């Protein structure tokens, strides 16, 4: 073929190539609404690409070499890349649809043991299952006086041992957006209980930053109450916080809860602040468990209540972390104990003296016939390097039920505590913004004598006051049976406890604890006789949790 004919063929081929390329690119840019249309369009584009590639190869074989050939090659490469991108996008769309329709079938599942906790997870992380265990074995001794007045009961609190907690279960994730948990409890206070549901819940997490949790669990209410039992700096929560949380929250509470958390000023160079809001509609506990094993029947009508908590936590880098919060509980319907019961709608405030070797409660309002109750709390905390300070104040108010012509006044009680913790080995207690609490320290080094490391050590001190007296008539005076001064008195008693403790974290799973208490109970019986006492107590705990 002469040079002029080759040039003419090249120009003709180039014109056809450009026309076909323009049509193909225009067709590829059009979005077809149906999947079958997209498949047909991709197949047509692939055929066009094959034809153009063959035509270009023929021109090369004919010896055509000029600028038009280079342009044809460049456009052909671009067309091939666009076709590849379209195929990849369609494949991704199809994969997303399959993922939404069904869980992975035959995908790889990984098994691991983080800090000794057996855990399973699918390769995409949409499904997880973690075995959980919390075991706490306590031993203790009460140092009581031998010459207590005759009216004093509880003269010999039980020295000994018990499994304070023995919880086993599973938690994890379902279909990426749902968390779940099922935990059984076999421990107890003073004596182990029969096994019962501790937690059984499911949480929807896709509405970030909000979460919806339904089932039986411990709703979020208060600073000390929010701390996990396996991470508390002392063996038990302070009594004022324990009384407060058990009015309408506490363990194994039936509830539906909305919780959200986030941050203000995250992009600023100065002080930022974390926030937390939680509210829940709560009912009765899953089962009313006694301290000797077994359970009692649920009341006729179960309690209903509304609770809420709001907290702000300003911080500056890792130097310090503060926490300020308020919380409230409103019981709108107390438990109905039945027409034959007296009181029929009891609300009772009481607690054990921050130790559970013996299950006896030394301060107790008794059952107050009520149509409702309210608890208000304020919270404060400050972490500075390896020091942590916390405090809360609570006010408990009971709205009595009207019974007869003379209505007694509505009693109010109060309680507060202050505590300080120092991690001797330098770690700090990190802030958990999702729960509004300070967690256990993250160890720098685990216990390993061969390497010269001994885990983490922590000491703490706490002082708490729980006052469950109202309109007390005074020592030596009986409560009047008929309307008169202080006829509506409640002699629940006043409890003051000073505690010092030391904790040894061998690793993230194992911890040893020791608490020493001085307990001061001031309480009068209905006749005005002192039935309180002062004593000391020493307790130790061995714990593993994963």
PDB file of C-alpha atoms in Angstrom, residues 372-543:
ATOM      1  CA  UNK A 372     -44.141   8.084  94.812  1.00  0.00           C
ATOM      2  CA  UNK A 373     -40.541   9.034  95.502  1.00  0.00           C
ATOM      3  CA  UNK A 374     -37.918  11.382  94.103  1.00  0.00           C
ATOM      4  CA  UNK A 375     -34.127  11.269  94.259  1.00  0.00           C
ATOM      5  CA  UNK A 376     -31.852  14.139  93.228  1.00  0.00           C
ATOM      6  CA  UNK A 377     -28.085  13.891  92.925  1.00  0.00           C
ATOM      7  CA  UNK A 378     -25.139  16.112  92.024  1.00  0.00           C
ATOM      8  CA  UNK A 379     -21.771  14.727  90.929  1.00  0.00           C
ATOM      9  CA  UNK A 380     -18.200  16.016  90.770  1.00  0.00           C
ATOM     10  CA  UNK A 381     -14.896  14.407  89.868  1.00  0.00           C
ATOM     11  CA  UNK A 382     -11.378  15.507  88.999  1.00  0.00           C
ATOM     12  CA  UNK A 383      -8.482  13.447  87.653  1.00  0.00           C
ATOM     13  CA  UNK A 384      -5.021  15.031  87.718  1.00  0.00           C
ATOM     14  CA  UNK A 385      -2.333  12.688  86.403  1.00  0.00           C
ATOM     15  CA  UNK A 386      -2.447   9.677  88.756  1.00  0.00           C
ATOM     16  CA  UNK A 387      -4.782  11.277  91.342  1.00  0.00           C
ATOM     17  CA  UNK A 388      -8.585  11.029  91.291  1.00  0.00           C
ATOM     18  CA  UNK A 389     -11.098  12.858  93.510  1.00  0.00           C
ATOM     19  CA  UNK A 390     -14.849  12.145  93.476  1.00  0.00           C
ATOM     20  CA  UNK A 391     -17.880  13.303  95.418  1.00  0.00           C
ATOM     21  CA  UNK A 392     -21.681  13.084  95.221  1.00  0.00           C
ATOM     22  CA  UNK A 393     -24.599  14.462  97.228  1.00  0.00           C
ATOM     23  CA  UNK A 394     -28.091  12.912  97.249  1.00  0.00           C
ATOM     24  CA  UNK A 395     -31.500  13.979  98.508  1.00  0.00           C
ATOM     25  CA  UNK A 396     -34.227  11.348  98.867  1.00  0.00           C
ATOM     26  CA  UNK A 397     -37.869  12.442  99.172  1.00  0.00           C
ATOM     27  CA  UNK A 398     -40.876  10.150  99.694  1.00  0.00           C
ATOM     28  CA  UNK A 399     -44.429  11.235  98.913  1.00  0.00           C
ATOM     29  CA  UNK A 400     -46.572   9.481 101.517  1.00  0.00           C
ATOM     30  CA  UNK A 401     -49.928   7.999 100.658  1.00  0.00           C
ATOM     31  CA  UNK A 402     -52.866   9.707 102.390  1.00  0.00           C
ATOM     32  CA  UNK A 403     -54.422   7.305 104.928  1.00  0.00           C
ATOM     33  CA  UNK A 404     -57.066   8.848 107.134  1.00  0.00           C
ATOM     34  CA  UNK A 405     -57.913  12.346 108.292  1.00  0.00           C
ATOM     35  CA  UNK A 406     -54.447  13.195 109.600  1.00  0.00           C
ATOM     36  CA  UNK A 407     -51.738  13.005 107.014  1.00  0.00           C
ATOM     37  CA  UNK A 408     -48.115  12.787 108.179  1.00  0.00           C
ATOM     38  CA  UNK A 409     -45.583  14.990 106.404  1.00  0.00           C
ATOM     39  CA  UNK A 410     -43.443  13.700 103.569  1.00  0.00           C
ATOM     40  CA  UNK A 411     -40.042  12.555 104.839  1.00  0.00           C
ATOM     41  CA  UNK A 412     -36.752  13.661 103.289  1.00  0.00           C
ATOM     42  CA  UNK A 413     -33.333  12.099 103.764  1.00  0.00           C
ATOM     43  CA  UNK A 414     -29.818  12.850 102.569  1.00  0.00           C
ATOM     44  CA  UNK A 415     -26.419  11.326 101.961  1.00  0.00           C
ATOM     45  CA  UNK A 416     -23.029  12.232 100.561  1.00  0.00           C
ATOM     46  CA  UNK A 417     -19.468  10.988 100.162  1.00  0.00           C
ATOM     47  CA  UNK A 418     -16.020  12.185  99.166  1.00  0.00           C
ATOM     48  CA  UNK A 419     -13.160   9.954  98.036  1.00  0.00           C
ATOM     49  CA  UNK A 420      -9.595  10.184  96.773  1.00  0.00           C
ATOM     50  CA  UNK A 421      -7.467   7.633  94.911  1.00  0.00           C
ATOM     51  CA  UNK A 422      -3.715   7.672  94.183  1.00  0.00           C
ATOM     52  CA  UNK A 423      -2.163   5.188  91.738  1.00  0.00           C
ATOM     53  CA  UNK A 424       1.299   4.713  93.206  1.00  0.00           C
ATOM     54  CA  UNK A 425       2.841   3.269  90.040  1.00  0.00           C
ATOM     55  CA  UNK A 426       1.970   6.334  87.940  1.00  0.00           C
ATOM     56  CA  UNK A 427      -0.989   5.145  85.869  1.00  0.00           C
ATOM     57  CA  UNK A 428      -4.170   7.213  85.833  1.00  0.00           C
ATOM     58  CA  UNK A 429      -7.825   6.264  85.921  1.00  0.00           C
ATOM     59  CA  UNK A 430      -8.994   7.066  82.368  1.00  0.00           C
ATOM     60  CA  UNK A 431     -12.314   8.778  81.744  1.00  0.00           C
ATOM     61  CA  UNK A 432     -15.005   6.790  79.942  1.00  0.00           C
ATOM     62  CA  UNK A 433     -17.142   9.359  78.045  1.00  0.00           C
ATOM     63  CA  UNK A 434     -19.715   6.796  76.861  1.00  0.00           C
ATOM     64  CA  UNK A 435     -20.662   5.998  80.479  1.00  0.00           C
ATOM     65  CA  UNK A 436     -19.612   9.191  82.303  1.00  0.00           C
ATOM     66  CA  UNK A 437     -17.200   7.556  84.752  1.00  0.00           C
ATOM     67  CA  UNK A 438     -13.536   6.971  85.640  1.00  0.00           C
ATOM     68  CA  UNK A 439     -12.375   3.424  84.854  1.00  0.00           C
ATOM     69  CA  UNK A 440      -9.650   1.284  86.413  1.00  0.00           C
ATOM     70  CA  UNK A 441      -6.044   2.204  85.577  1.00  0.00           C
ATOM     71  CA  UNK A 442      -4.472   0.820  82.403  1.00  0.00           C
ATOM     72  CA  UNK A 443      -1.340  -1.006  83.521  1.00  0.00           C
ATOM     73  CA  UNK A 444       2.049   0.075  82.240  1.00  0.00           C
ATOM     74  CA  UNK A 445       3.485  -3.346  83.077  1.00  0.00           C
ATOM     75  CA  UNK A 446       1.868  -6.621  84.120  1.00  0.00           C
ATOM     76  CA  UNK A 447       3.059  -8.625  87.110  1.00  0.00           C
ATOM     77  CA  UNK A 448       6.225 -10.448  86.013  1.00  0.00           C
ATOM     78  CA  UNK A 449       8.905 -10.929  88.699  1.00  0.00           C
ATOM     79  CA  UNK A 450      11.319 -12.384  86.154  1.00  0.00           C
ATOM     80  CA  UNK A 451      11.275  -9.065  84.328  1.00  0.00           C
ATOM     81  CA  UNK A 452      11.226  -7.005  87.517  1.00  0.00           C
ATOM     82  CA  UNK A 453       7.682  -5.689  87.042  1.00  0.00           C
ATOM     83  CA  UNK A 454       4.975  -5.904  89.693  1.00  0.00           C
ATOM     84  CA  UNK A 455       1.774  -4.628  88.087  1.00  0.00           C
ATOM     85  CA  UNK A 456       0.054  -1.502  89.433  1.00  0.00           C
ATOM     86  CA  UNK A 457      -0.601  -0.396  93.012  1.00  0.00           C
ATOM     87  CA  UNK A 458      -3.307   1.989  94.193  1.00  0.00           C
ATOM     88  CA  UNK A 459      -4.385   3.424  97.531  1.00  0.00           C
ATOM     89  CA  UNK A 460      -7.576   5.277  98.365  1.00  0.00           C
ATOM     90  CA  UNK A 461      -9.613   6.842 101.149  1.00  0.00           C
ATOM     91  CA  UNK A 462     -13.320   7.589 101.418  1.00  0.00           C
ATOM     92  CA  UNK A 463     -15.741   9.128 103.892  1.00  0.00           C
ATOM     93  CA  UNK A 464     -19.485   8.668 103.516  1.00  0.00           C
ATOM     94  CA  UNK A 465     -22.564   9.805 105.437  1.00  0.00           C
ATOM     95  CA  UNK A 466     -26.054   8.347 105.035  1.00  0.00           C
ATOM     96  CA  UNK A 467     -28.759  10.002 107.149  1.00  0.00           C
ATOM     97  CA  UNK A 468     -32.097   8.144 107.160  1.00  0.00           C
ATOM     98  CA  UNK A 469     -33.593   9.984 110.157  1.00  0.00           C
ATOM     99  CA  UNK A 470     -36.591  12.316 109.822  1.00  0.00           C
ATOM    100  CA  UNK A 471     -38.257  14.401 112.550  1.00  0.00           C
ATOM    101  CA  UNK A 472     -36.400  12.405 115.190  1.00  0.00           C
ATOM    102  CA  UNK A 473     -37.928  13.011 118.625  1.00  0.00           C
ATOM    103  CA  UNK A 474     -34.577  12.578 120.368  1.00  0.00           C
ATOM    104  CA  UNK A 475     -33.022   9.970 122.627  1.00  0.00           C
ATOM    105  CA  UNK A 476     -35.251   8.599 125.355  1.00  0.00           C
ATOM    106  CA  UNK A 477     -38.474   9.670 123.634  1.00  0.00           C
ATOM    107  CA  UNK A 478     -40.881   7.244 122.014  1.00  0.00           C
ATOM    108  CA  UNK A 479     -42.570   8.107 118.738  1.00  0.00           C
ATOM    109  CA  UNK A 480     -46.166   9.196 119.547  1.00  0.00           C
ATOM    110  CA  UNK A 481     -48.890   6.929 118.226  1.00  0.00           C
ATOM    111  CA  UNK A 482     -51.339   9.805 117.666  1.00  0.00           C
ATOM    112  CA  UNK A 483     -50.818  13.175 115.971  1.00  0.00           C
ATOM    113  CA  UNK A 484     -48.367  15.165 118.035  1.00  0.00           C
ATOM    114  CA  UNK A 485     -44.881  16.535 117.730  1.00  0.00           C
ATOM    115  CA  UNK A 486     -42.699  14.160 115.657  1.00  0.00           C
ATOM    116  CA  UNK A 487     -45.496  11.571 115.324  1.00  0.00           C
ATOM    117  CA  UNK A 488     -44.381  11.174 111.690  1.00  0.00           C
ATOM    118  CA  UNK A 489     -40.764  10.453 112.643  1.00  0.00           C
ATOM    119  CA  UNK A 490     -38.681   7.944 110.712  1.00  0.00           C
ATOM    120  CA  UNK A 491     -35.764   6.505 112.690  1.00  0.00           C
ATOM    121  CA  UNK A 492     -33.782   4.871 109.912  1.00  0.00           C
ATOM    122  CA  UNK A 493     -30.480   5.823 111.545  1.00  0.00           C
ATOM    123  CA  UNK A 494     -27.370   7.740 110.560  1.00  0.00           C
ATOM    124  CA  UNK A 495     -24.361   5.854 109.220  1.00  0.00           C
ATOM    125  CA  UNK A 496     -20.842   7.289 108.922  1.00  0.00           C
ATOM    126  CA  UNK A 497     -18.068   5.205 107.383  1.00  0.00           C
ATOM    127  CA  UNK A 498     -14.367   5.959 106.970  1.00  0.00           C
ATOM    128  CA  UNK A 499     -12.546   3.609 104.600  1.00  0.00           C
ATOM    129  CA  UNK A 500      -8.963   3.198 103.498  1.00  0.00           C
ATOM    130  CA  UNK A 501      -8.062   0.688 100.816  1.00  0.00           C
ATOM    131  CA  UNK A 502      -5.184  -0.691  98.809  1.00  0.00           C
ATOM    132  CA  UNK A 503      -5.439  -2.420  95.440  1.00  0.00           C
ATOM    133  CA  UNK A 504      -2.926  -4.519  93.547  1.00  0.00           C
ATOM    134  CA  UNK A 505      -3.516  -5.012  89.825  1.00  0.00           C
ATOM    135  CA  UNK A 506      -1.428  -7.984  88.710  1.00  0.00           C
ATOM    136  CA  UNK A 507      -2.688  -7.671  85.125  1.00  0.00           C
ATOM    137  CA  UNK A 508      -5.892  -6.491  83.399  1.00  0.00           C
ATOM    138  CA  UNK A 509      -7.708  -9.641  84.584  1.00  0.00           C
ATOM    139  CA  UNK A 510      -6.562 -10.253  88.177  1.00  0.00           C
ATOM    140  CA  UNK A 511      -6.761  -7.862  91.117  1.00  0.00           C
ATOM    141  CA  UNK A 512      -6.288  -8.121  94.897  1.00  0.00           C
ATOM    142  CA  UNK A 513      -8.008  -5.672  97.279  1.00  0.00           C
ATOM    143  CA  UNK A 514      -7.961  -4.845 100.976  1.00  0.00           C
ATOM    144  CA  UNK A 515     -10.295  -2.386 102.770  1.00  0.00           C
ATOM    145  CA  UNK A 516     -10.257  -1.261 106.383  1.00  0.00           C
ATOM    146  CA  UNK A 517     -13.381   0.466 107.751  1.00  0.00           C
ATOM    147  CA  UNK A 518     -14.458   2.408 110.771  1.00  0.00           C
ATOM    148  CA  UNK A 519     -18.269   2.329 111.005  1.00  0.00           C
ATOM    149  CA  UNK A 520     -20.354   4.590 113.251  1.00  0.00           C
ATOM    150  CA  UNK A 521     -24.092   3.826 113.462  1.00  0.00           C
ATOM    151  CA  UNK A 522     -26.354   6.232 115.393  1.00  0.00           C
ATOM    152  CA  UNK A 523     -29.905   4.872 115.511  1.00  0.00           C
ATOM    153  CA  UNK A 524     -32.822   4.966 117.950  1.00  0.00           C
ATOM    154  CA  UNK A 525     -35.607   2.422 118.080  1.00  0.00           C
ATOM    155  CA  UNK A 526     -39.282   3.419 118.366  1.00  0.00           C
ATOM    156  CA  UNK A 527     -38.918   3.742 122.145  1.00  0.00           C
ATOM    157  CA  UNK A 528     -35.973   6.130 121.813  1.00  0.00           C
ATOM    158  CA  UNK A 529     -33.310   3.623 122.920  1.00  0.00           C
ATOM    159  CA  UNK A 530     -29.938   3.637 121.179  1.00  0.00           C
ATOM    160  CA  UNK A 531     -29.461   0.529 119.047  1.00  0.00           C
ATOM    161  CA  UNK A 532     -26.487   1.747 117.026  1.00  0.00           C
ATOM    162  CA  UNK A 533     -22.858   0.834 117.512  1.00  0.00           C
ATOM    163  CA  UNK A 534     -19.306   1.575 116.450  1.00  0.00           C
ATOM    164  CA  UNK A 535     -16.971  -1.072 115.073  1.00  0.00           C
ATOM    165  CA  UNK A 536     -14.066  -1.668 112.710  1.00  0.00           C
ATOM    166  CA  UNK A 537     -13.846  -4.177 109.892  1.00  0.00           C
ATOM    167  CA  UNK A 538     -11.104  -5.634 107.712  1.00  0.00           C
ATOM    168  CA  UNK A 539     -11.840  -7.333 104.394  1.00  0.00           C
ATOM    169  CA  UNK A 540      -9.855  -8.687 101.456  1.00  0.00           C
ATOM    170  CA  UNK A 541     -10.899  -9.708  97.962  1.00  0.00           C
ATOM    171  CA  UNK A 542      -9.453 -11.803  95.178  1.00  0.00           C
ATOM    172  CA  UNK A 543     -10.906 -10.975  91.770  1.00  0.00           C
TER     173      UNK A 543
END
